[in-house]
Short mmCIF file of C-alpha atoms in Angstrom, two decimals:
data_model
loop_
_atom_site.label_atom_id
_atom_site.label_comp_id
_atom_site.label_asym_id
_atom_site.label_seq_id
_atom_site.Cartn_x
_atom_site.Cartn_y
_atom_site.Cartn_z
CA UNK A 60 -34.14 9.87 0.61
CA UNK A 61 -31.88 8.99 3.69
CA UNK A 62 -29.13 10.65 4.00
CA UNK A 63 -28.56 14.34 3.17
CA UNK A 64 -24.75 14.39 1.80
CA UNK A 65 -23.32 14.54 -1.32
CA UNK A 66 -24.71 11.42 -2.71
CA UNK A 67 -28.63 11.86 -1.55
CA UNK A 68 -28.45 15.44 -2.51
CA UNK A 69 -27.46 15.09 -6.27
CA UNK A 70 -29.82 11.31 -6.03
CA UNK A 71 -32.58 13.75 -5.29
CA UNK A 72 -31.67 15.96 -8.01
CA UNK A 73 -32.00 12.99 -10.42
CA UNK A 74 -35.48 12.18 -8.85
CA UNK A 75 -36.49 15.62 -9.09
CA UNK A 76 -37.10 15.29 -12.80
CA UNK A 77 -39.23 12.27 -12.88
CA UNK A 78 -40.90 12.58 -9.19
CA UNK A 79 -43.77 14.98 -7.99
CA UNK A 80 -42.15 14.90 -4.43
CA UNK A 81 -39.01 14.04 -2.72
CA UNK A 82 -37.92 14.11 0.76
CA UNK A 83 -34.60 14.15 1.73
CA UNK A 84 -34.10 13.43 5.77
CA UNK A 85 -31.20 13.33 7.49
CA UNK A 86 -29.92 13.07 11.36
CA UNK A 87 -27.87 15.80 11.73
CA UNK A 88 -29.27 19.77 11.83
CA UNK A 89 -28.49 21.11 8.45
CA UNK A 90 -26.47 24.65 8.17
CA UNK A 91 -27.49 27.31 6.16
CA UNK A 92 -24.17 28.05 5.42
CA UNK A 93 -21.01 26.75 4.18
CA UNK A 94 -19.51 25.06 7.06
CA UNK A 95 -18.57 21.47 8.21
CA UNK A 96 -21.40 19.32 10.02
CA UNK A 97 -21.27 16.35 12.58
CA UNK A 98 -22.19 13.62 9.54
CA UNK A 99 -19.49 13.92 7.09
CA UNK A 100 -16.17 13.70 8.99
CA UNK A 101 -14.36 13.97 5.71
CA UNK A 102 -15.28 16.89 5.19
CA UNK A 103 -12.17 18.52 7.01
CA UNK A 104 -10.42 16.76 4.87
CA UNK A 105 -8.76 16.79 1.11
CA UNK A 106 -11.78 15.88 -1.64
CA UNK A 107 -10.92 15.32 -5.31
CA UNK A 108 -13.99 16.19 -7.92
CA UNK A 109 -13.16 14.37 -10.75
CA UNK A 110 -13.42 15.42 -14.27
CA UNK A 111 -16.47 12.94 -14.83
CA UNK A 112 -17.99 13.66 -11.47
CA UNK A 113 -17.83 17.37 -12.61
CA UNK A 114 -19.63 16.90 -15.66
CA UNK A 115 -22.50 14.68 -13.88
CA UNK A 116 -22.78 17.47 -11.33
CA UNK A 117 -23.25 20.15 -14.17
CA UNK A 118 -26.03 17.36 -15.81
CA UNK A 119 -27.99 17.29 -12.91
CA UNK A 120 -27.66 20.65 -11.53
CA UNK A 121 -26.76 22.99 -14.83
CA UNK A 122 -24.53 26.23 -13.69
CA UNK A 123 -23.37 24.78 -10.41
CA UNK A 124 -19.53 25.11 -11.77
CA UNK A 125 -20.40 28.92 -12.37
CA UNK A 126 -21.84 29.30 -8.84
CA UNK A 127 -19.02 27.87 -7.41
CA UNK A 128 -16.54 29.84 -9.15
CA UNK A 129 -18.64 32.77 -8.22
CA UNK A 130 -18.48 32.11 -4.98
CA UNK A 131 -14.02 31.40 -4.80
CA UNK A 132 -13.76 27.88 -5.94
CA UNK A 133 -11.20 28.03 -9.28
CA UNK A 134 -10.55 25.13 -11.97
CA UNK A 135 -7.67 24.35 -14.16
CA UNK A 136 -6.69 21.77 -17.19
CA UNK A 137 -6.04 18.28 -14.66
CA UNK A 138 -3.04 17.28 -16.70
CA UNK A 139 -1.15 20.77 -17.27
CA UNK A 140 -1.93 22.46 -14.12
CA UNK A 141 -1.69 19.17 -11.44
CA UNK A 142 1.22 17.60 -10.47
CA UNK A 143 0.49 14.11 -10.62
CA UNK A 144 2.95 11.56 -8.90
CA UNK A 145 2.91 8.18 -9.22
CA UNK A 146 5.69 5.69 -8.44
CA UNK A 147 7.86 9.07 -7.06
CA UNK A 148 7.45 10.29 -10.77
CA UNK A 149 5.78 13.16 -12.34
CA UNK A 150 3.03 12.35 -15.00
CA UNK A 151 4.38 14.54 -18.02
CA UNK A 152 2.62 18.14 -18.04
CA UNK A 153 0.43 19.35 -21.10
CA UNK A 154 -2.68 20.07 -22.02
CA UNK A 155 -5.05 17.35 -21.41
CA UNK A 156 -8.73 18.65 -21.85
CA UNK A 157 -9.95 17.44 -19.26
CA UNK A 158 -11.04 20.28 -16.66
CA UNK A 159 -10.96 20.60 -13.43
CA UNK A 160 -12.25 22.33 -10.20
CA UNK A 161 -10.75 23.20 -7.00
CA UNK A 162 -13.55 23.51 -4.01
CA UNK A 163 -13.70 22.63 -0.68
CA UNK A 164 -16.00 19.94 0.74
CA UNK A 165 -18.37 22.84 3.03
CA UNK A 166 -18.79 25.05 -0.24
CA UNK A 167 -19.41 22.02 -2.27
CA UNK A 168 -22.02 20.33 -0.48
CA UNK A 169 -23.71 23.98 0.62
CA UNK A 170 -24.09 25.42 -2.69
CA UNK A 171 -25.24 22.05 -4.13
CA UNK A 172 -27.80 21.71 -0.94
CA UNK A 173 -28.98 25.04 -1.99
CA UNK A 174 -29.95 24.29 -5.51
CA UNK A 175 -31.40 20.97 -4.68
CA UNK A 176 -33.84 22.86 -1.46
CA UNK A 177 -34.82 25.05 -4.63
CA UNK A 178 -36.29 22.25 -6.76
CA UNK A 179 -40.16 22.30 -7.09
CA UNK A 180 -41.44 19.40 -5.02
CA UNK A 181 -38.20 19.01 -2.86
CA UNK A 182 -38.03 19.23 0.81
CA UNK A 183 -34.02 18.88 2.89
CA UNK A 184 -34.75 18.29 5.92
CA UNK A 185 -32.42 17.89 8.63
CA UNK A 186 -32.95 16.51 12.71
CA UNK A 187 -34.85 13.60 11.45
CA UNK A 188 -33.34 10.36 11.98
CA UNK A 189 -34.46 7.24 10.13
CA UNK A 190 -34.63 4.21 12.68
CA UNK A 191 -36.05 1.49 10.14
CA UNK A 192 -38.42 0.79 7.09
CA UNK A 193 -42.07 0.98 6.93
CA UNK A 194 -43.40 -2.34 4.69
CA UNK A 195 -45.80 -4.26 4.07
CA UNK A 196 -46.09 -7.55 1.90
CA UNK A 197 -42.65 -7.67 0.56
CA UNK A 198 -42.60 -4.21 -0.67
CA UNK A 199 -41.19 -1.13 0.89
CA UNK A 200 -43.96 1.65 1.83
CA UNK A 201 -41.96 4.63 4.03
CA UNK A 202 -39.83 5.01 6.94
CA UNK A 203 -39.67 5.31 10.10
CA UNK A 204 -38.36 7.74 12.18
CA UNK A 205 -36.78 7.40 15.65
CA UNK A 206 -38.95 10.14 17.03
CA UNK A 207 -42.12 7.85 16.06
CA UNK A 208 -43.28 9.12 12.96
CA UNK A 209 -43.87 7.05 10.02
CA UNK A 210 -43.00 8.63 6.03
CA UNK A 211 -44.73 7.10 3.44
CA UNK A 212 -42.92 6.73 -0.27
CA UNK A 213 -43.17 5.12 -3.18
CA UNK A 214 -39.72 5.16 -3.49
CA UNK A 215 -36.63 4.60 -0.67
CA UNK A 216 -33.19 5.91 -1.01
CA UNK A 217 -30.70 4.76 0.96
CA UNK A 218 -27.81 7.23 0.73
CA UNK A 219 -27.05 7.14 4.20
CA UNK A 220 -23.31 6.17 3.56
CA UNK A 221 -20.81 3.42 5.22
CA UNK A 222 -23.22 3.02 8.36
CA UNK A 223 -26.13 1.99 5.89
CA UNK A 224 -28.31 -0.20 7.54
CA UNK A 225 -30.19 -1.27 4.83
CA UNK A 226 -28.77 -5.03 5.09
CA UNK A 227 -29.54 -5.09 8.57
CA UNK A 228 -33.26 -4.47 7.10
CA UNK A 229 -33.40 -6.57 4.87
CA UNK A 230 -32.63 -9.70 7.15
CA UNK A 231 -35.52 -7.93 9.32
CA UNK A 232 -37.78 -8.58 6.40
CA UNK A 233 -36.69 -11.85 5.41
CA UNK A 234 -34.70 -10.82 2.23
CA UNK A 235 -31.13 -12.44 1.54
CA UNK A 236 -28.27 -9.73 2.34
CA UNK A 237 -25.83 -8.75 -0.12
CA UNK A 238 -22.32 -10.77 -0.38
CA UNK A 239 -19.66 -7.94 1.28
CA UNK A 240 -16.10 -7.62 -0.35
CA UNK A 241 -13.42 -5.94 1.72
CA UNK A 242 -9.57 -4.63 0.92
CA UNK A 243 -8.20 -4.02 4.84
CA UNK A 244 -6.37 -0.94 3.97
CA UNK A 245 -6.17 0.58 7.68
CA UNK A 246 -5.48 3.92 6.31
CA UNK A 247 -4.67 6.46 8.78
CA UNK A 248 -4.28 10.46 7.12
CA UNK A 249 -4.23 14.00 8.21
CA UNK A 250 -4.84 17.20 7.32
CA UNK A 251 -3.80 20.63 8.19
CA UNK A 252 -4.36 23.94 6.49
CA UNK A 253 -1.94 26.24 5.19
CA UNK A 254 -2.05 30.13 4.09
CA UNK A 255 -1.73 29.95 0.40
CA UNK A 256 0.79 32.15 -1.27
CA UNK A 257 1.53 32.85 -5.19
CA UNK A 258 4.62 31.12 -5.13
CA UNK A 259 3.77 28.41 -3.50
CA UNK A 260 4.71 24.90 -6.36
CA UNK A 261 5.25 27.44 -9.33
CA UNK A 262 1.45 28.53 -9.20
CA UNK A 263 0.67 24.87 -9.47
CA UNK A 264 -2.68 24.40 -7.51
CA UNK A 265 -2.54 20.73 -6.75
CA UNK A 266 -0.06 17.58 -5.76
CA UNK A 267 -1.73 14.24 -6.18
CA UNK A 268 1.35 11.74 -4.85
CA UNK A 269 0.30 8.38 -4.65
CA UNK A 270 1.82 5.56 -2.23
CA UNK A 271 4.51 3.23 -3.77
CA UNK A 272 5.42 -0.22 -2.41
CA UNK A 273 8.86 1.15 -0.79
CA UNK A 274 6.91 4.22 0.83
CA UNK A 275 3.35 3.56 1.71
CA UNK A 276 2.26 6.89 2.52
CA UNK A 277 0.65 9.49 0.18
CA UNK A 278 -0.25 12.74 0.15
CA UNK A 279 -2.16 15.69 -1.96
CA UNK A 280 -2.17 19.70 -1.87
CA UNK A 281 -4.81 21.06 -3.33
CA UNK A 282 -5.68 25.10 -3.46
CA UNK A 283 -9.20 26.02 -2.37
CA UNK A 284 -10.79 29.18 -1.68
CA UNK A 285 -9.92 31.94 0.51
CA UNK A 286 -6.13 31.45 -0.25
CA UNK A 287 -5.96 28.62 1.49
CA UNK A 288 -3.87 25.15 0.80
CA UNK A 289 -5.62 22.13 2.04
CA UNK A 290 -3.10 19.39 2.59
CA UNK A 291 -3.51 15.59 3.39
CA UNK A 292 -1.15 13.26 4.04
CA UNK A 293 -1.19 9.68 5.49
CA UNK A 294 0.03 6.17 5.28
CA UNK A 295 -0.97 2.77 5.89
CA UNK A 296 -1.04 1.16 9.10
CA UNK A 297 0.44 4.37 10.50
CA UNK A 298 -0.72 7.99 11.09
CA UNK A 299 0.99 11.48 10.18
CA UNK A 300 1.80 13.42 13.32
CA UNK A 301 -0.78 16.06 13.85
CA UNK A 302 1.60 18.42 15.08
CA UNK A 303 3.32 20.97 12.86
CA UNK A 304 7.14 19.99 12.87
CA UNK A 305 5.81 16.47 13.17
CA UNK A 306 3.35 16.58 10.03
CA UNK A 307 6.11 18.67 7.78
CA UNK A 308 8.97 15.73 8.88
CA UNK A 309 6.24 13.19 7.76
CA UNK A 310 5.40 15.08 4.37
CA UNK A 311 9.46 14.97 4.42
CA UNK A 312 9.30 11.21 4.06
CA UNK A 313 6.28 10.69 1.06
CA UNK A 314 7.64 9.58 -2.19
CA UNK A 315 8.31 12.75 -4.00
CA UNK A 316 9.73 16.19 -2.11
CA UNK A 317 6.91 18.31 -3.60
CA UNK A 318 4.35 18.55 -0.68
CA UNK A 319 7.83 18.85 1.79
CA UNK A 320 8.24 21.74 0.17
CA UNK A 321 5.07 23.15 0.16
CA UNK A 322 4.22 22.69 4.03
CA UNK A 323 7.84 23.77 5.36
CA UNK A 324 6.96 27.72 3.98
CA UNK A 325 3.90 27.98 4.10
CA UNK A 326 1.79 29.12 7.39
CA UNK A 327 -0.20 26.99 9.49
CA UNK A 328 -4.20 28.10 9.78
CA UNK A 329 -5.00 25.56 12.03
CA UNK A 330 -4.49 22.71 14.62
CA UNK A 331 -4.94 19.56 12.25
CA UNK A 332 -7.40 16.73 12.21
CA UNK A 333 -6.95 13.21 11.21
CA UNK A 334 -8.86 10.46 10.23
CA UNK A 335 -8.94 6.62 9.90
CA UNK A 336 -10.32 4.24 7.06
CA UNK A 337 -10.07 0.64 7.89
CA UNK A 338 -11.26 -0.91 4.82
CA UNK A 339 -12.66 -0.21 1.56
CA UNK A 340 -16.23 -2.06 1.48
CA UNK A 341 -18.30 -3.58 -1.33
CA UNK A 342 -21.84 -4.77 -1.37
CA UNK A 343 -23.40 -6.22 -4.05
CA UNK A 344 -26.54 -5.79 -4.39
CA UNK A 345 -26.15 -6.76 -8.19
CA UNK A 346 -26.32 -10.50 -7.03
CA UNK A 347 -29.81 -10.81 -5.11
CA UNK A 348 -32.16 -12.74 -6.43
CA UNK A 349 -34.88 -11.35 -4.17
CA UNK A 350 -35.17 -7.34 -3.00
CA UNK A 351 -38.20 -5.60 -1.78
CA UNK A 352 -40.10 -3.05 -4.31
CA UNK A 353 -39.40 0.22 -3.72
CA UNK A 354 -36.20 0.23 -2.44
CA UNK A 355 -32.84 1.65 -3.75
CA UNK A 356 -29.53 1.77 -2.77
CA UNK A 357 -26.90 4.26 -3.72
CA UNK A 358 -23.22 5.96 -2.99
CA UNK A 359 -20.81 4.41 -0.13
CA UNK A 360 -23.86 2.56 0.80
CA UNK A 361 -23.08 0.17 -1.88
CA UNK A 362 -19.38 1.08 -2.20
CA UNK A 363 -17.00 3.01 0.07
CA UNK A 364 -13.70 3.21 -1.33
CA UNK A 365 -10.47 4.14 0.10
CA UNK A 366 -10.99 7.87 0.04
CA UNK A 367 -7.08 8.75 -1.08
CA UNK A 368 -8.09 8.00 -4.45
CA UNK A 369 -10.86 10.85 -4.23
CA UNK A 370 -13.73 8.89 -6.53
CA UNK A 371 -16.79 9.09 -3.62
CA UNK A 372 -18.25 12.16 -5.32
CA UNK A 373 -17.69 11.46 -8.55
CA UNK A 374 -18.82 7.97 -8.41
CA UNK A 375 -21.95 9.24 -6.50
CA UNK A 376 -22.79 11.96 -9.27
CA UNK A 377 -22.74 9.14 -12.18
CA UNK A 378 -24.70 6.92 -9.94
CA UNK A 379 -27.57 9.73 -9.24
CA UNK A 380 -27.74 9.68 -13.07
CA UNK A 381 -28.39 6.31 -13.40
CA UNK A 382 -30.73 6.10 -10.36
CA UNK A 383 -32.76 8.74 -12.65
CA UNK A 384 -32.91 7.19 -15.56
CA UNK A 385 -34.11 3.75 -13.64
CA UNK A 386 -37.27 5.34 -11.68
CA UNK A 387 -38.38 7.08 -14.68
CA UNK A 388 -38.69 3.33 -16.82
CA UNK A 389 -40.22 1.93 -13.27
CA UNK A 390 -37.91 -1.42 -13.79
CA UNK A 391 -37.18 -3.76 -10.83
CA UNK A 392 -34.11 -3.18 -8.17
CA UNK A 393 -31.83 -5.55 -9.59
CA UNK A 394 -32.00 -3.17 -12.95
CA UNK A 395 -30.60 -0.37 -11.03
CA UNK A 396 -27.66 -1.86 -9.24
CA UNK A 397 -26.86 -3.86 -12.28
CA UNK A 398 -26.37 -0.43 -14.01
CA UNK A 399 -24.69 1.05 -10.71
CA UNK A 400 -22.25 -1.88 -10.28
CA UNK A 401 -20.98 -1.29 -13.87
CA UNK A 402 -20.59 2.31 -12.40
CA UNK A 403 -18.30 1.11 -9.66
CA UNK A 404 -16.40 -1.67 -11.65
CA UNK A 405 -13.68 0.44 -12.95
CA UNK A 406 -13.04 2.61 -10.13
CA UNK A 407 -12.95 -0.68 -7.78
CA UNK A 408 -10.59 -1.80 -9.92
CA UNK A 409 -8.18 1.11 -9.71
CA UNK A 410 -8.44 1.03 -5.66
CA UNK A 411 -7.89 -2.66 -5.47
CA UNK A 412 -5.19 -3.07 -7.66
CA UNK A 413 -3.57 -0.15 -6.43
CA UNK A 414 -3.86 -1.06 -2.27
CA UNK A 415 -2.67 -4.40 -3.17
CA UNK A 416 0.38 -3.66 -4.63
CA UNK A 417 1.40 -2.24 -1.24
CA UNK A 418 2.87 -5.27 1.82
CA UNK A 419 0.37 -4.29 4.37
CA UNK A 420 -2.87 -3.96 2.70
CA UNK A 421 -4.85 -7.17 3.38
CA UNK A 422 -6.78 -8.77 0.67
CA UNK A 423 -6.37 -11.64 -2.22
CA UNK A 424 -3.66 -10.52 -4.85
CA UNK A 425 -4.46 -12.49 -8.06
CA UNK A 426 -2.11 -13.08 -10.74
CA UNK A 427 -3.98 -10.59 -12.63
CA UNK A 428 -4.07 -7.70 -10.20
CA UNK A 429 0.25 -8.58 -9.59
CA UNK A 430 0.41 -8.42 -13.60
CA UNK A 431 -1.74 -4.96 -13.57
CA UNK A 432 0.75 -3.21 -11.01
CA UNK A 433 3.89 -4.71 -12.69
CA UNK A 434 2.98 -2.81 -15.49
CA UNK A 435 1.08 0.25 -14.18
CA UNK A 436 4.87 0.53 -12.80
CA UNK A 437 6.77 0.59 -16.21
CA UNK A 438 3.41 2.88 -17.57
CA UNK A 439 4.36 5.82 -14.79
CA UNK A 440 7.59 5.26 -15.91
CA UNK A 441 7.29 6.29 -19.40
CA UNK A 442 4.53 8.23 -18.36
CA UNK A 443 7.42 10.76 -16.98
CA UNK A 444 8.32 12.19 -20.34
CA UNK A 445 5.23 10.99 -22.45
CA UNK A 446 2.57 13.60 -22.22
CA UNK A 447 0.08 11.28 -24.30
CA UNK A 448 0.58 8.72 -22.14
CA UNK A 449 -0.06 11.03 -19.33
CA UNK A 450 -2.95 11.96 -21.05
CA UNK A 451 -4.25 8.50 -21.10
CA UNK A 452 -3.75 7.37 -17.10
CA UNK A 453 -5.66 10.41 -16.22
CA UNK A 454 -8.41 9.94 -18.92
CA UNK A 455 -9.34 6.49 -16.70
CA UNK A 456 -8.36 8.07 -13.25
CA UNK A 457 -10.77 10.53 -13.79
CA UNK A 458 -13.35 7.95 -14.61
CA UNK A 459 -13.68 8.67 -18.75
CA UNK A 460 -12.41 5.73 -20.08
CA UNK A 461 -12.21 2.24 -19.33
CA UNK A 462 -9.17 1.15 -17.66
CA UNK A 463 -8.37 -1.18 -20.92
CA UNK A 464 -7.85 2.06 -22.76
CA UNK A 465 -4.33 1.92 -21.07
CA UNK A 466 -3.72 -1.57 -22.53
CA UNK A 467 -4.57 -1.19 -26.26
CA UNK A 468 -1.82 -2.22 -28.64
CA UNK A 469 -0.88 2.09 -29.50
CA UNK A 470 -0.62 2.59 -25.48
CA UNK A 471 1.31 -0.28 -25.17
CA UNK A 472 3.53 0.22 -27.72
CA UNK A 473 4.51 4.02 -26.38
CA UNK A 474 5.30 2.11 -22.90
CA UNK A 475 7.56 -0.49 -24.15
CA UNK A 476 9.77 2.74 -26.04
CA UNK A 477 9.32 4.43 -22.50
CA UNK A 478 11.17 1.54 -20.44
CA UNK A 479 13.82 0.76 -23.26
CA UNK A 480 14.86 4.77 -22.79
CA UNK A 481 17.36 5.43 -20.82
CA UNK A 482 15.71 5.62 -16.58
CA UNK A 483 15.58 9.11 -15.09
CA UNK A 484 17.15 9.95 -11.68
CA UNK A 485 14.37 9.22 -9.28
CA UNK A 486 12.65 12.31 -7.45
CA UNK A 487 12.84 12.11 -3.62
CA UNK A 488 13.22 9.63 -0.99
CA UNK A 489 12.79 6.13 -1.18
CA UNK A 490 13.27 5.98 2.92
CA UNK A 491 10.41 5.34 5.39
CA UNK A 492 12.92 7.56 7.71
CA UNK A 493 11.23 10.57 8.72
CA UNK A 494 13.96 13.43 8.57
CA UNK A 495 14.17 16.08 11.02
CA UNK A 496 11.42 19.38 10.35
CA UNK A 497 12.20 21.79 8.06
CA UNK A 498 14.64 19.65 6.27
CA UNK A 499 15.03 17.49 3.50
CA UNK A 500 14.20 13.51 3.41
CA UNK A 501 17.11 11.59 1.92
#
């Protein structure tokens, strides 16, 4: 396995059951404990788990939710605890069944680290860097390791994340590379952390406040262990100050006055970092016609989304799954990313269509993705005061359904009442302006 984050961790878990060995190497010297490393910038950063990324964690390592609550991180019901914002508009609260569970990146990928060093037959091992593959006639024997030393495997991962080099590999062995689609989002965000108080949004533990075509910047709170708010917030083509009156007269200008709110009480625990994704990237792999035996590819080594929608993980988890279930039937590559690319097809989707319904997101806008967002926009709409509709968005956001569960003939019938009732006043600004700190955006 290259590549010791979140995605070869839980790919080795998978493995685990059908494997007598697996190997997980990675570049960077692993910590013990739950702190942020070299080779996951994000970590510092907001992460969303995902309702079905929860539930694939909890397959593959059972009582990891318990650990984790043991150890601070709390959940909630994602539709009647979360504020979630789309178009400047609150999704209607209720219950949703659908939970959720509030933990920071460090904790995350520790505890789960943990578990998967525990597994008979697994080894995480960190300081070993993997400079290129070992092979031999058309068929993929080990790695090799920039120190020297050559791994033999039946099986390669590569989990090794947006640097993958496994194209550059394949031209090196005389196999066709995989087609590359891009959306140039050139998102820029940052994040801060804040002492977390029980008054703070009502008790709510979370803002999720998506980007809307007036105001392209968005934004999420979420509560995390140690009383501690975690907040990230960020536009497109621009970056929030890092500052603190700078970053609370940005979260002053995002589409909804929530987050403003939050950040001009609370108190600052640190200095800020920020962060900058140029482009959500997909490879498909699906398409070869020719790949090398006993290779795989999984995680933002086959697709790196825009990371403001918070689907890595999640994505990852089912993925791991799948990987499983293909090296236990011993089936050829294309078998595997067939079944990972219907993985990735419906959260794809939802970052596509959503970046390119905002002016400076580069990428082709089809009729059908302009159609999608025209009526995503009356959805959130009636969304505002229908809880079952509500219900519904977050049901595909959280990677459950299908995103034609939110065009079937009852859905669409409970929109089209939403936009003939009466509109609701708007909540927050609609200005790029960024008002002064400590006060409120127009």
């Amino acid at each position: 396995m290259i590549g010791a984050g979140m995605s070869g961790l839980l790919a080795a878990a998978a493995l685990g059951r059908v494997a007598e060995r697996v190997t997980v190497l990675d570049r960077d010297e692993l910590p013990e404990g739950d702190v942020h490393r070299r080779g996951t910038a994000q970590s510092r950063h907001a992460h969303g788990l995902l309702a079905r990324g929860l539930q694939a964690m909890e397959e593959l390592l059972p009582g990891l939710t318990g650990e984790l609550t043991a150890r601070g991180a709390f959940g909630g019901d994602l539709q009647a605890d979360c504020r979630w914002i789309n178009e400047g508009r609150r999704l209607a609260p209720a219950p949703g069944g659908m939970p959720g569970l509030l933990v920071s990146r460090p904790l995350l990928e520790g505890q789960v680290r943990r578990r998967v060093a525990r597994l008979p037959g697994t080894e995480v091992a960190g300081g070993r860097q993997v400079g290129g593959l070992a092979a031999s006639g058309g068929r993929v024997t080990g790695v090799r390791l920039t120190s020297g030393e050559t791994i033999t495997a039946d099986l390669v991962v590569d989990a090794s994340g947006r640097g993958s080099r496994t194209p550059a590999w394949l031209a090196e062995m005389g196999f066709p590379v995989p087609e590359q689609e891009r959306v140039e989002i050139d998102l820029t965000y940052s994040t801060r952390l804040f002492r977390r108080l029980p008054g703070h949004l009502d008790g709510d533990p979370v803002v999720i406040m998506a980007a809307t075509r007036a105001v392209p910047r968005a934004g999420v709170a979420l509560a995390m262990e140690d009383d501690r708010w975690i907040v990230t917030i960020g536009g497109y083509g621009e970056a929030a100050p890092l500052d603190y009156e700078g970053f609370v007269a940005y979260a002053g200008s995002l589409p909804a006055p929530d987050i403003h709110e939050l950040v001009s009480s609370a108190e600052p625990l640190d200095e800020g970092r920020n962060h900058r994704t140029p482009a959500s990237v997909r490879r498909r792999y699906e398409r070869l016609a020719r790949f090398p035996h006993g290779l795989a590819v999984v995680g933002d080594a086959v697709c790196a989304f825009n990371p403001i929608y918070g689907q890595g993980m999640s994505v990852a988890a089912v993925e791991a799954l799948r990987l499983g279930e293909w090296a236990g039937r011993d089936r050829p590559a294309r078998e595997l990313f067939r079944s990972i690319s219907r993985v990735v097809d419906a959260p794809w989707d939802i970052v596509v269509s959503g970046d390119l319904r905002l002016p400076g997101v580069r990428g082709r806008r089809t009729p059908r993705i302009r159609l999608v967002n025209a009526y995503l926009e009356r959805f959130h709409r009636a969304a505002e005061h229908d809880a079952e509709l509500g219900r519904r968005f977050l049901r595909v956001a959280n990677l459950i359904d299908p995103p034609s569960a939110l065009v079937r003939p009852a859905c669409l019938l409970r929109v089209l009442r939403g936009v003939l009732a009466p509109a609701a006043p708007r909540r927050g600004p609609v200005s790029l302006r960024t008002p002064q700190a400590g006060r409120p955006a127009p």
